[in-house]
PDB file of C-alpha atoms (C1' of nucleotides) in Angstrom:
ATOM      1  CA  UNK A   1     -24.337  27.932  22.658  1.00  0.00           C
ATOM      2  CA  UNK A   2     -21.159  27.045  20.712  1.00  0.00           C
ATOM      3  CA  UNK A   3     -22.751  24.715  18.238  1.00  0.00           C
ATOM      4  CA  UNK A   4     -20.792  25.117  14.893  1.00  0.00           C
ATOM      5  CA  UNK A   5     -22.899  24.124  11.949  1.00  0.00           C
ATOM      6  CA  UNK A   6     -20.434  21.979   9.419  1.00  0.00           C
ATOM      7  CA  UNK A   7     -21.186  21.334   5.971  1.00  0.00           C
ATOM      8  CA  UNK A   8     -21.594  17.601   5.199  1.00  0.00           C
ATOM      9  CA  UNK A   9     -20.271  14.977   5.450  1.00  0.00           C
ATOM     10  CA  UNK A  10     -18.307  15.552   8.176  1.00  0.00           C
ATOM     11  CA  UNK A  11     -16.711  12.803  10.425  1.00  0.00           C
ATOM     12  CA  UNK A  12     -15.321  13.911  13.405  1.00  0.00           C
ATOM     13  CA  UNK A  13     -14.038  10.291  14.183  1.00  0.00           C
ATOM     14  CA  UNK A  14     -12.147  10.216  11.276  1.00  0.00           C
ATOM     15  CA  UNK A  15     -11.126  13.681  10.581  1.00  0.00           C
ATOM     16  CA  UNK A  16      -9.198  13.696  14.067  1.00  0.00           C
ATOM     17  CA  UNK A  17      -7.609  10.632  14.008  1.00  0.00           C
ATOM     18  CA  UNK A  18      -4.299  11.877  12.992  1.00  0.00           C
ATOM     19  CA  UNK A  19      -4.753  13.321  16.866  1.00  0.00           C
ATOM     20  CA  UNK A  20      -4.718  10.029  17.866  1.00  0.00           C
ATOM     21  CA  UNK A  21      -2.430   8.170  15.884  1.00  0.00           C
ATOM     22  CA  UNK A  22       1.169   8.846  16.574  1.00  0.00           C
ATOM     23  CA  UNK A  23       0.482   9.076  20.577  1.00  0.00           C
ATOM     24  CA  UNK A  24      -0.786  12.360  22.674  1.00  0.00           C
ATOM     25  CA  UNK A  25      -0.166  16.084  21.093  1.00  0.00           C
ATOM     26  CA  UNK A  26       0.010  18.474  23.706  1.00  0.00           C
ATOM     27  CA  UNK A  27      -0.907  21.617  21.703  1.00  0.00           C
ATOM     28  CA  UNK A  28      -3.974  19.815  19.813  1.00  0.00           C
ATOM     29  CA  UNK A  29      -4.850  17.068  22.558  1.00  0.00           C
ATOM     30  CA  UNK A  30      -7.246  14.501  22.442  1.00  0.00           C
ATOM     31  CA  UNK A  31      -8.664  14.427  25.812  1.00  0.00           C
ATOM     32  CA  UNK A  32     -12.341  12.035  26.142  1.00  0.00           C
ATOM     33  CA  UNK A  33     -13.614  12.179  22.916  1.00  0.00           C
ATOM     34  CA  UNK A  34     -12.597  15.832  22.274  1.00  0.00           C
ATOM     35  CA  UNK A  35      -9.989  18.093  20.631  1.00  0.00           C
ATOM     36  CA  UNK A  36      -8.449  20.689  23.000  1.00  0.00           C
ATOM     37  CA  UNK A  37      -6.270  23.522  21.975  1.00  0.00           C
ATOM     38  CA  UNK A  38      -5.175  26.928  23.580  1.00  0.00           C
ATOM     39  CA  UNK A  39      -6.574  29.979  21.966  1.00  0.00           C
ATOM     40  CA  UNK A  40      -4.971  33.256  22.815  1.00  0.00           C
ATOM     41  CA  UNK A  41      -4.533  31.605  26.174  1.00  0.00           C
ATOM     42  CA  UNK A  42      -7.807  30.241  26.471  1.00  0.00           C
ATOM     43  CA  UNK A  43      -8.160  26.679  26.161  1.00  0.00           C
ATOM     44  CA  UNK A  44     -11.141  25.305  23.690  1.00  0.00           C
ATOM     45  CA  UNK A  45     -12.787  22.060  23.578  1.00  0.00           C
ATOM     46  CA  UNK A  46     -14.010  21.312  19.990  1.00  0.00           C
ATOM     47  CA  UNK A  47     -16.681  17.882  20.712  1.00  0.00           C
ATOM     48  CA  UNK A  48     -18.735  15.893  18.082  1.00  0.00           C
ATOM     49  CA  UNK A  49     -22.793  16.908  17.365  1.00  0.00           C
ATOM     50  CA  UNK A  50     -25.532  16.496  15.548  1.00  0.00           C
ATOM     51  CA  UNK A  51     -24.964  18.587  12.530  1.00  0.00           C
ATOM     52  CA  UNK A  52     -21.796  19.812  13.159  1.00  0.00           C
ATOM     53  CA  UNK A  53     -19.511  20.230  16.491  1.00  0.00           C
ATOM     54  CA  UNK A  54     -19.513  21.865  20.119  1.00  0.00           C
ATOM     55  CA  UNK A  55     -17.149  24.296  20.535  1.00  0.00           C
ATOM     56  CA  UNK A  56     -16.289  26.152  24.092  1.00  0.00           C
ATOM     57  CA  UNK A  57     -16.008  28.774  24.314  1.00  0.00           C
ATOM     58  CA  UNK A  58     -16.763  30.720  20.753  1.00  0.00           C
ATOM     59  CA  UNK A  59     -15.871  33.410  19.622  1.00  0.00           C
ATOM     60  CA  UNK A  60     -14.799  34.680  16.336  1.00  0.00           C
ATOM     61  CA  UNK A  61     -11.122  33.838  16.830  1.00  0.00           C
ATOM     62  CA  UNK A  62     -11.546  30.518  17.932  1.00  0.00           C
ATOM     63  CA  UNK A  63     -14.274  29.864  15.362  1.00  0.00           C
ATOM     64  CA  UNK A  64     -11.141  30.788  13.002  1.00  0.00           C
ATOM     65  CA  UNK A  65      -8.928  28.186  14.746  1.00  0.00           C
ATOM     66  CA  UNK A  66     -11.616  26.074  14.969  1.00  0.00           C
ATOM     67  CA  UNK A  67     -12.445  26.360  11.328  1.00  0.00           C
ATOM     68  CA  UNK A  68      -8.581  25.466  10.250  1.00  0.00           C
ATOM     69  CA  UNK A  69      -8.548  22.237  12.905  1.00  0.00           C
ATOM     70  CA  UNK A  70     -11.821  21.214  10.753  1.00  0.00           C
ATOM     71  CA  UNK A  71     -10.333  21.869   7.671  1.00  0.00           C
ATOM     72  CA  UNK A  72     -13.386  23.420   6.728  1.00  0.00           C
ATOM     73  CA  UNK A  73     -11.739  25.187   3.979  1.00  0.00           C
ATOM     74  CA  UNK A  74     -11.802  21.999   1.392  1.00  0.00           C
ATOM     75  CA  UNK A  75     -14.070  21.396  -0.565  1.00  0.00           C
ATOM     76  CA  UNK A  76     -15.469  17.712  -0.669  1.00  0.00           C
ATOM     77  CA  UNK A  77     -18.036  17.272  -2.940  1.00  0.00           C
ATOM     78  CA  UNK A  78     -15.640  18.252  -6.504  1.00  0.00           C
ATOM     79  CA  UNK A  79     -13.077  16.142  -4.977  1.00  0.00           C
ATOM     80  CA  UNK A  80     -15.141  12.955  -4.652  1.00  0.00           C
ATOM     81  CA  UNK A  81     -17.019  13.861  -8.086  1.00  0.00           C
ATOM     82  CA  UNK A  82     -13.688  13.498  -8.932  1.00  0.00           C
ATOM     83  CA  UNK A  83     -12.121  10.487  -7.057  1.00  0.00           C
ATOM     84  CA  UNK A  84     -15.771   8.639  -8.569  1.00  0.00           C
ATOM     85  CA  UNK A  85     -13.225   8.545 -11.854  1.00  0.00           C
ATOM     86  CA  UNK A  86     -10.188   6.491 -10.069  1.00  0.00           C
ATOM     87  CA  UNK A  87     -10.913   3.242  -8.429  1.00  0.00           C
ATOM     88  CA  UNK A  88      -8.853   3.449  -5.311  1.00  0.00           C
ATOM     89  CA  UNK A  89     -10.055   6.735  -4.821  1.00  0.00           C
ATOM     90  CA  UNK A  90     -13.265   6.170  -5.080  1.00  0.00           C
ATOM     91  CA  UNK A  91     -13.002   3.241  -2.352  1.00  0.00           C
ATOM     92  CA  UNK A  92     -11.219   5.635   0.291  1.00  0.00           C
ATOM     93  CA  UNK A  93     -13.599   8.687  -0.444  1.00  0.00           C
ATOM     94  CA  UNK A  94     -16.365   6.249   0.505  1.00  0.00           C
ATOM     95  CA  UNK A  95     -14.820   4.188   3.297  1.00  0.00           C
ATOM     96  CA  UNK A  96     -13.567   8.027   4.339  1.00  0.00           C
ATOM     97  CA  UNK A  97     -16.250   9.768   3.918  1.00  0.00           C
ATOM     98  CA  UNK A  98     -16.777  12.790   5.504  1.00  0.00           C
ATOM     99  CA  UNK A  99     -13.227  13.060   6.414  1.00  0.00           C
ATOM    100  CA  UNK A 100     -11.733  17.110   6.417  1.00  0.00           C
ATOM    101  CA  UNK A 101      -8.035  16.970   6.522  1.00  0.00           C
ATOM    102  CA  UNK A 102      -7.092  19.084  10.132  1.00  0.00           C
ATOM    103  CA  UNK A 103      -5.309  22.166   9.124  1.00  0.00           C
ATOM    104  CA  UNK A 104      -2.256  23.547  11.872  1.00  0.00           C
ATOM    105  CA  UNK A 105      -3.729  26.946  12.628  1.00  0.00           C
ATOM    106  CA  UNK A 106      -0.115  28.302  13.409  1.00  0.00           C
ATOM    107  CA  UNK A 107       2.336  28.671  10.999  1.00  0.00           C
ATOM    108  CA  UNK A 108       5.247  28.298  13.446  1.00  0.00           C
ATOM    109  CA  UNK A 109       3.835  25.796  14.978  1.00  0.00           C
ATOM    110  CA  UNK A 110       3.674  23.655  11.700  1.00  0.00           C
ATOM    111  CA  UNK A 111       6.846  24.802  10.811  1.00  0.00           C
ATOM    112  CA  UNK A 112       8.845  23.255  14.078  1.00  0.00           C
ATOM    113  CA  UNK A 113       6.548  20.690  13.769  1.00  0.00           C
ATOM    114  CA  UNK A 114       7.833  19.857  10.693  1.00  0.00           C
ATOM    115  CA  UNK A 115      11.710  19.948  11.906  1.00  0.00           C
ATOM    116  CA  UNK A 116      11.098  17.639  14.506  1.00  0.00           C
ATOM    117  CA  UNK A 117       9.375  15.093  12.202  1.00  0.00           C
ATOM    118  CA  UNK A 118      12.700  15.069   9.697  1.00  0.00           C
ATOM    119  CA  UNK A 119      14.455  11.640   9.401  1.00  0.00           C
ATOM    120  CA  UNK A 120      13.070  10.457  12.532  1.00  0.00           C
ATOM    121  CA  UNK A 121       9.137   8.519  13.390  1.00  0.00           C
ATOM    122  CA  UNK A 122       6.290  10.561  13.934  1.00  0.00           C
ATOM    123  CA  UNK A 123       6.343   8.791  17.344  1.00  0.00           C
ATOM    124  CA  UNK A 124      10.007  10.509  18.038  1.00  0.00           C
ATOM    125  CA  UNK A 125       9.037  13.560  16.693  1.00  0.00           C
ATOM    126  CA  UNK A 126       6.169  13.624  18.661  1.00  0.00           C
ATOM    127  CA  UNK A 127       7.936  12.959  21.849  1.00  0.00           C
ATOM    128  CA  UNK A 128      10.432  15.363  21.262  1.00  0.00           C
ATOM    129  CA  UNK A 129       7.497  18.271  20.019  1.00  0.00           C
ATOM    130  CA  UNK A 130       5.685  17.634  23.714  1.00  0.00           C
ATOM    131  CA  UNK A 131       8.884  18.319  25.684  1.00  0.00           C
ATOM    132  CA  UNK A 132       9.655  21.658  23.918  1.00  0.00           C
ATOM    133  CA  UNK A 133       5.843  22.377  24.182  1.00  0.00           C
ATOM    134  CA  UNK A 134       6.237  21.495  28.344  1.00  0.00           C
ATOM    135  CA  UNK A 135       8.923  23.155  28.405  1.00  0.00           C
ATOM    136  CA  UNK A 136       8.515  26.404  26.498  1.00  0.00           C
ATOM    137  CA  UNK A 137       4.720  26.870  25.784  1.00  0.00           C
ATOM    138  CA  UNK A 138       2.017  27.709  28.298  1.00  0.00           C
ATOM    139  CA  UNK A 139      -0.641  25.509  29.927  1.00  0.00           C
ATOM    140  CA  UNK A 140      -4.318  26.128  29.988  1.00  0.00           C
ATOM    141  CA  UNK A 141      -6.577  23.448  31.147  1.00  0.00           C
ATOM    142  CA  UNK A 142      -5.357  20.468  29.758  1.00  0.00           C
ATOM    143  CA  UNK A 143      -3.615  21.152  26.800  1.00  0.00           C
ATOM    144  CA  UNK A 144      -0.638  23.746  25.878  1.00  0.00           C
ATOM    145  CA  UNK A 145      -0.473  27.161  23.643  1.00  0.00           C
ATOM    146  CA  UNK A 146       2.629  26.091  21.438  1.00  0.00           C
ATOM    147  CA  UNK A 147       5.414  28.247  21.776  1.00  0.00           C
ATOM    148  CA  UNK A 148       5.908  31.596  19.972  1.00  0.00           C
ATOM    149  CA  UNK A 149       8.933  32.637  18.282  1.00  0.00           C
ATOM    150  CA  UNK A 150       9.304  35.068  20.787  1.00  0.00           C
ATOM    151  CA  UNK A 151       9.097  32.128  24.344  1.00  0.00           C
ATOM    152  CA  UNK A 152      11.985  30.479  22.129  1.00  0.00           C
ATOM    153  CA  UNK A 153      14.436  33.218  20.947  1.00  0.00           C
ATOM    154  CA  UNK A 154      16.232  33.522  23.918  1.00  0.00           C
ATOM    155  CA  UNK A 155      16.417  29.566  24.523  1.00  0.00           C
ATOM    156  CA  UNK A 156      19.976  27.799  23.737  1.00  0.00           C
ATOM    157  CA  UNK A 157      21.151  25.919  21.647  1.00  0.00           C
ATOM    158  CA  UNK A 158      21.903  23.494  24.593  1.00  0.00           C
ATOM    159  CA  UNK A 159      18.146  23.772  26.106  1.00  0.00           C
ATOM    160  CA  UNK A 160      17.033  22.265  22.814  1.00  0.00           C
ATOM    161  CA  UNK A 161      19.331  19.411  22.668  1.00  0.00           C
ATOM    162  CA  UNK A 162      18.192  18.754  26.380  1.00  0.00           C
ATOM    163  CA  UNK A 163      14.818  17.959  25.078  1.00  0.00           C
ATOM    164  CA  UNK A 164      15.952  15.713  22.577  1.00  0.00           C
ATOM    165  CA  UNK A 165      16.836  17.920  19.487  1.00  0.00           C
ATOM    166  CA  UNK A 166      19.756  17.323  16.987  1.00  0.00           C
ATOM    167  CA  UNK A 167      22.227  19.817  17.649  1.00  0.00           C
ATOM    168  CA  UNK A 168      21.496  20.984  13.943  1.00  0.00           C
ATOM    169  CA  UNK A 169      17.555  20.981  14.769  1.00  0.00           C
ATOM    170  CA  UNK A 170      17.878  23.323  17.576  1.00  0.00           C
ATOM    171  CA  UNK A 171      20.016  25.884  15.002  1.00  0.00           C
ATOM    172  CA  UNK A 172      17.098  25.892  12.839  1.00  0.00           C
ATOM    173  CA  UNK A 173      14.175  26.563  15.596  1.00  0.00           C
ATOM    174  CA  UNK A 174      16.085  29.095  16.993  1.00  0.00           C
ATOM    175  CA  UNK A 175      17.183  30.682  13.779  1.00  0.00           C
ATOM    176  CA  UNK A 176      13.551  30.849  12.865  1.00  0.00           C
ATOM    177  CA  UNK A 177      12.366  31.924  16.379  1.00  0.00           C
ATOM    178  CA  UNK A 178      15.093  34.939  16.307  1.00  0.00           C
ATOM    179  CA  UNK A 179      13.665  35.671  12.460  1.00  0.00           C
ATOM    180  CA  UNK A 180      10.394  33.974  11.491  1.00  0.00           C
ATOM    181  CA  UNK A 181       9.181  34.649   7.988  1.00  0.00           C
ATOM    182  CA  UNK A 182       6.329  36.869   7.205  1.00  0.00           C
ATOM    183  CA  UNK A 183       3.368  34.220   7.403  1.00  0.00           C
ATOM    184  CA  UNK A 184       1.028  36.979   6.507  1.00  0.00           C
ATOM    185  CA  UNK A 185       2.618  37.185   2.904  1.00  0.00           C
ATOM    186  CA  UNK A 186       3.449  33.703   2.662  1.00  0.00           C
ATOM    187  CA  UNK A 187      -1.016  33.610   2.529  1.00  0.00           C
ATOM    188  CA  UNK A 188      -0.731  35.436  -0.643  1.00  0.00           C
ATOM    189  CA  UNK A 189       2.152  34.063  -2.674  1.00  0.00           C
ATOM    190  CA  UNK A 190       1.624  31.606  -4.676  1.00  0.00           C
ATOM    191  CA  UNK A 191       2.991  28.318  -4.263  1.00  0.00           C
ATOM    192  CA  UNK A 192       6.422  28.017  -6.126  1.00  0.00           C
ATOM    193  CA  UNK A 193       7.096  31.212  -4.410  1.00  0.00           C
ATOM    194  CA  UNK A 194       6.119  30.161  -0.771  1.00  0.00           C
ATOM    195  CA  UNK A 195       8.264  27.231  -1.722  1.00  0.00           C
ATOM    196  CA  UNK A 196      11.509  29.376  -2.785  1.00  0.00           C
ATOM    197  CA  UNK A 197      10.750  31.293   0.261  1.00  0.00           C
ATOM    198  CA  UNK A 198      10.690  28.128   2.545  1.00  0.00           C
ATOM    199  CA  UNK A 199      13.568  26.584   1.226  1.00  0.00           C
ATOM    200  CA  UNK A 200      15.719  29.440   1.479  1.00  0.00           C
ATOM    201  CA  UNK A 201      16.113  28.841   5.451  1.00  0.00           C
ATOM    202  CA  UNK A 202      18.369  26.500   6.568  1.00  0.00           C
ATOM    203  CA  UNK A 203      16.819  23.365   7.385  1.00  0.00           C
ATOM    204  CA  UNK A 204      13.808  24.051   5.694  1.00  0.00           C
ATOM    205  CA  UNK A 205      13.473  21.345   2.513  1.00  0.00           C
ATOM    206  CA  UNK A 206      11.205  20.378   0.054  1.00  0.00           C
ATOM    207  CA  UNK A 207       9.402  18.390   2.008  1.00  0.00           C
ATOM    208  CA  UNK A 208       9.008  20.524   5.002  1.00  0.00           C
ATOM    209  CA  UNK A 209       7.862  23.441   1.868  1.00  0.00           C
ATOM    210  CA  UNK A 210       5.390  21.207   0.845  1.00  0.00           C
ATOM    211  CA  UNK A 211       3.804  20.054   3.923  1.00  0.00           C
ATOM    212  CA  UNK A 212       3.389  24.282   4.811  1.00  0.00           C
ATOM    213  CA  UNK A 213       1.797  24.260   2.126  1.00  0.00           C
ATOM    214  CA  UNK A 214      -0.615  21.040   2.416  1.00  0.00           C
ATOM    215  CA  UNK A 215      -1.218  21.515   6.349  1.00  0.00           C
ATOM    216  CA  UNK A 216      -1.107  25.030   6.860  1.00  0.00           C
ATOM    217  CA  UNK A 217      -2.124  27.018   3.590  1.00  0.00           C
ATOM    218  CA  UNK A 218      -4.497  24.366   2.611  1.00  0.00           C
ATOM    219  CA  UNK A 219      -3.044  24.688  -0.979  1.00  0.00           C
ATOM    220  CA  UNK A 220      -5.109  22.393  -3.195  1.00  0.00           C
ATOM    221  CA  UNK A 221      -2.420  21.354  -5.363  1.00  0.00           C
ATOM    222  CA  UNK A 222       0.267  20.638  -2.457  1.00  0.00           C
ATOM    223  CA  UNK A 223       2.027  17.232  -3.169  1.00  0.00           C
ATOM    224  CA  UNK A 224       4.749  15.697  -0.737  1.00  0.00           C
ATOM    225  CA  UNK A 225       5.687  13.722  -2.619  1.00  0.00           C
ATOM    226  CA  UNK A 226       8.732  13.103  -1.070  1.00  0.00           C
ATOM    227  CA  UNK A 227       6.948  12.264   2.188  1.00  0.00           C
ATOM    228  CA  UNK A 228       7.819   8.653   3.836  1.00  0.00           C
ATOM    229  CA  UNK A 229       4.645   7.919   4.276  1.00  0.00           C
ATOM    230  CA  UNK A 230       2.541   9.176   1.127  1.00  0.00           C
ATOM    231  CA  UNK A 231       5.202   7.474  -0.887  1.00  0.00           C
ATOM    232  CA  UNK A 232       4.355   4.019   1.064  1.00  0.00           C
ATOM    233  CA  UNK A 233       0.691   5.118   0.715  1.00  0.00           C
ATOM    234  CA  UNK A 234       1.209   5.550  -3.164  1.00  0.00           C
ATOM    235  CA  UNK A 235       3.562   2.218  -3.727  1.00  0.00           C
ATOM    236  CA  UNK A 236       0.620   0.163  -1.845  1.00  0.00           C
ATOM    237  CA  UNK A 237      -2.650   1.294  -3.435  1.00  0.00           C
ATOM    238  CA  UNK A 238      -1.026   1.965  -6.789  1.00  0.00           C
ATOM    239  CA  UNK A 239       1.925  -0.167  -7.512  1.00  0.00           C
ATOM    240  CA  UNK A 240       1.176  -3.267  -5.649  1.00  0.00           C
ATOM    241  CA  UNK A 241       3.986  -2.266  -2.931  1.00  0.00           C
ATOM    242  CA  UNK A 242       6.973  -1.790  -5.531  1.00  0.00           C
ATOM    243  CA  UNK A 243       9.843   0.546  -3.994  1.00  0.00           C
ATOM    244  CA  UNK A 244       8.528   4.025  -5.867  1.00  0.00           C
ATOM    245  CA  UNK A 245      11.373   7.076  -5.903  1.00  0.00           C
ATOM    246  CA  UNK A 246      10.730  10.721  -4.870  1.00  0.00           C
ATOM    247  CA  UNK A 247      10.959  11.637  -8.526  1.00  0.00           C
ATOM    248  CA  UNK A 248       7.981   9.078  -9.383  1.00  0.00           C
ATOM    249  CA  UNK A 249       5.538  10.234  -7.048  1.00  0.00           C
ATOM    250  CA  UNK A 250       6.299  13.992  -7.836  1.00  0.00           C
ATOM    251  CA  UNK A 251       5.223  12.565 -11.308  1.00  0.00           C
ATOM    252  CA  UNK A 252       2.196  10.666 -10.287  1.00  0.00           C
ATOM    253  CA  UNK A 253       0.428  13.840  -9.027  1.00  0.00           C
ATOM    254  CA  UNK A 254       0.169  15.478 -11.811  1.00  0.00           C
ATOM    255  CA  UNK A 255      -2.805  13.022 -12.041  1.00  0.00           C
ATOM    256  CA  UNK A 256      -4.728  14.126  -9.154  1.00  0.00           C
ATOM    257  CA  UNK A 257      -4.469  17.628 -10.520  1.00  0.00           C
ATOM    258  CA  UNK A 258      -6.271  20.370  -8.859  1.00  0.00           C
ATOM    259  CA  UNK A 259      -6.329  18.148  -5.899  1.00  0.00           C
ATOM    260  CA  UNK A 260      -3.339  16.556  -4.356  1.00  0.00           C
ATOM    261  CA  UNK A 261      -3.693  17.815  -1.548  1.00  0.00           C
ATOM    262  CA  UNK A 262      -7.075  16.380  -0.813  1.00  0.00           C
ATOM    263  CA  UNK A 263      -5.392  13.147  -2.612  1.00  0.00           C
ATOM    264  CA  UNK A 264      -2.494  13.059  -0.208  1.00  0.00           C
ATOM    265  CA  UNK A 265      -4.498  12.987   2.742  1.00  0.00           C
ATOM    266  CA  UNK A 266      -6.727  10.543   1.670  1.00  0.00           C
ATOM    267  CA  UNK A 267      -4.385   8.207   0.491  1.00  0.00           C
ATOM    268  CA  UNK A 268      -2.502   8.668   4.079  1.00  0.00           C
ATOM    269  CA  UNK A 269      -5.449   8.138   6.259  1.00  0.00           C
ATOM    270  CA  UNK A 270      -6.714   5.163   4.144  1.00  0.00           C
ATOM    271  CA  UNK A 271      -3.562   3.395   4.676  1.00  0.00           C
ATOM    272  CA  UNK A 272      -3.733   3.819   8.476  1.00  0.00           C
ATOM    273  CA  UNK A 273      -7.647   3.445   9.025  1.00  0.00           C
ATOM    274  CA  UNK A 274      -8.273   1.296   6.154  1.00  0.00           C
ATOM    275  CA  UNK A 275      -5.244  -0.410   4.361  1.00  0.00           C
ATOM    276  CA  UNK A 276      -5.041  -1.392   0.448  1.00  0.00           C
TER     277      UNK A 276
ATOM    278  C1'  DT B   1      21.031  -5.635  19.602  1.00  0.00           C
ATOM    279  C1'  DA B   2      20.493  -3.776  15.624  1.00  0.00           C
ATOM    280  C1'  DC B   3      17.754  -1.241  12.454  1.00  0.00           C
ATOM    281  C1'  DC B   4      14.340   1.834  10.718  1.00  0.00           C
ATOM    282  C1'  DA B   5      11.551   5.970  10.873  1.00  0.00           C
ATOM    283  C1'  DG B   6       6.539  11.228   7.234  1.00  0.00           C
ATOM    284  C1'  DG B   7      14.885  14.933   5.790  1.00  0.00           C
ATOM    285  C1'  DT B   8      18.555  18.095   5.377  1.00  0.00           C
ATOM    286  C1'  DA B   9      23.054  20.100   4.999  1.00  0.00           C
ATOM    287  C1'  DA B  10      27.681  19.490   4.514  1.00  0.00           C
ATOM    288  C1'  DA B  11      31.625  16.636   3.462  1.00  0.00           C
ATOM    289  C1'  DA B  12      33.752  13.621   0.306  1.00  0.00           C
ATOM    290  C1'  DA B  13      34.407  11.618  -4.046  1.00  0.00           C
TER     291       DA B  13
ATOM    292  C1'  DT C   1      28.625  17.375 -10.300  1.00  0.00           C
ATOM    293  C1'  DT C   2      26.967  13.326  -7.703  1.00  0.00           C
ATOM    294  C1'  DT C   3      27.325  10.362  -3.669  1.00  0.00           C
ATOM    295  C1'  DT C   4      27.996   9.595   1.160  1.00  0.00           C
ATOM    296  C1'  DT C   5      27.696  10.738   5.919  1.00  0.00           C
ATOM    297  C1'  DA C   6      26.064  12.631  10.457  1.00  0.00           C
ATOM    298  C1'  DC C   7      22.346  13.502  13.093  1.00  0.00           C
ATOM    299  C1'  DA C   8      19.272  11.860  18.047  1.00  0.00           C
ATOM    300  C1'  DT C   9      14.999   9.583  19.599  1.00  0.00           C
ATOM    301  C1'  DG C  10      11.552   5.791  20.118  1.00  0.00           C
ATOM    302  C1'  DG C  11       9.544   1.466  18.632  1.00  0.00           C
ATOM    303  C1'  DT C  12      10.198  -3.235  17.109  1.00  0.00           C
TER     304       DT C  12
END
DNA sequence: TACCAGGTAAAAA
DNA sequence: TTTTTACATGGT
């Protein structure tokens, strides 16, 4: 059986509603009360049970993929001994509890993911990401394998624009499809490097850098800070809803020290799911 | 109808 | 050097 022990708490509930909240993901769809995403072509249904989740099929890939969607690589219990010491984080870790920020498995994936989300709402970006997924990725079951570098190098600039894209966005996915950076050694840099790294493709900011680093690395000390919404997240819970500047919330994390990340996420969720 | 939304690069000052 | 502008879509 594909039963997947999880340490606790976990909440699937929670931990997925980022799935849910910004309208349908084709590559990681919600789909009756389950996550489904395409594994080396195989598409996998990850479903709540006792004790942990279902996941078909299993293998030791997909437990891998499985294990990032989960987030199973925090660590909860030092972060909510430590949120027990600040008062609005100790409300969200317990209205929250049990909640694993999803990691993106795919590096690419996170990357465009990231361009598309730039300047515009996650609900744009979102509508935008499923058309290049329709169009370029491949379908199994019900959701889609994202595309690789490779299924977009030989797109156009034009084909990209045709799904919605900036005629600047489409120069950066295809610059990065035609020459993608070494993920593998990204893994093992650490992170002012992967963030030089980042930064020095076109299109690729600070807060794209940071967000690689917070959703796909899992970096415990990844801040974004100067993310839309964590900056609205940190202006309502911590500064009664005063306009805060990049600069200030880059600050401010220095408090949550060794982890942001963890932080970030929690303060995000909590003002979706469970406001100030 | 405007305006804003989980930025970034390039032009202008 | 710092400030302003262009970008494309979807929701309100």
């Amino acid at each position: 059986m594909g039963l997947l022990r999880l340490p606790q708490p976990y909440d699937f509930e929670i931990s997925t509603e980022r799935f849910r909240a910004f309208g349908p993901d084709l590559a990681n769809l919600w789909h009756e009360g389950g996550l489904h995403r395409v594994v080396s072509g195989r598409e996998v249904r990850i479903e709540p049970a006792p004790g942990g989740v279902l996941v078909e099929p299993l293998d030791a890939e997909i437990e891998h993929a499985a294990g990032k969607l989960l987030g199973l690589e925090f660590e909860l219990e030092p972060f909510y001994a430590f949120a027990a010491g600040d008062e609005v984080l100790a409300r969200l870790a317990a209205r929250l509890s049990g909640l694993r920020p999803p990691l993106a498995p795919d590096p690419f994936e996170s990357i465009v993911g990231s361009i598309t989300a730039q300047q515009v709402s996650l609900y744009a970006a979102f509508a935008v990401r499923n058309r290049l997924i329709e169009r370029f990725g491949r379908r199994a079951g019900y959701a889609y394998a994202f595309p690789n570098p490779a299924d977009l190098a030989g797109a156009a600039e034009d084909d990209l624009v045709a799904l919605g894209f900036s005629r600047r966005k489409a120069e950066y996915v295809l610059a990065l499809a035609r020459d993608p950076l070494d993920w593998a050694e990204l893994e093992h840099l650490p992170d002012d490097v992967v963030k030089e790294r980042i930064r020095a493709r076109r299109g690729l900011g600070e807060w794209t850098a940071d967000w690689f680093l917070a959703r796909h690395l899992a970096r415990p000390e990844a801040w974004p800070a100067g993310d839309l919404g964590l900056r609205k997240a940190v202006s309502a819970f911590y500064l009664g809803g005063r306009d805060v500047s990049i600069e200030e919330v880059r600050e401010m994390g220095s408090r949550f020290a060794p982890f942001q990340n963890l932080t970030a996420h929690y303060l995000l969720t909590g003002l979706r799911m469970v406001g100030t």
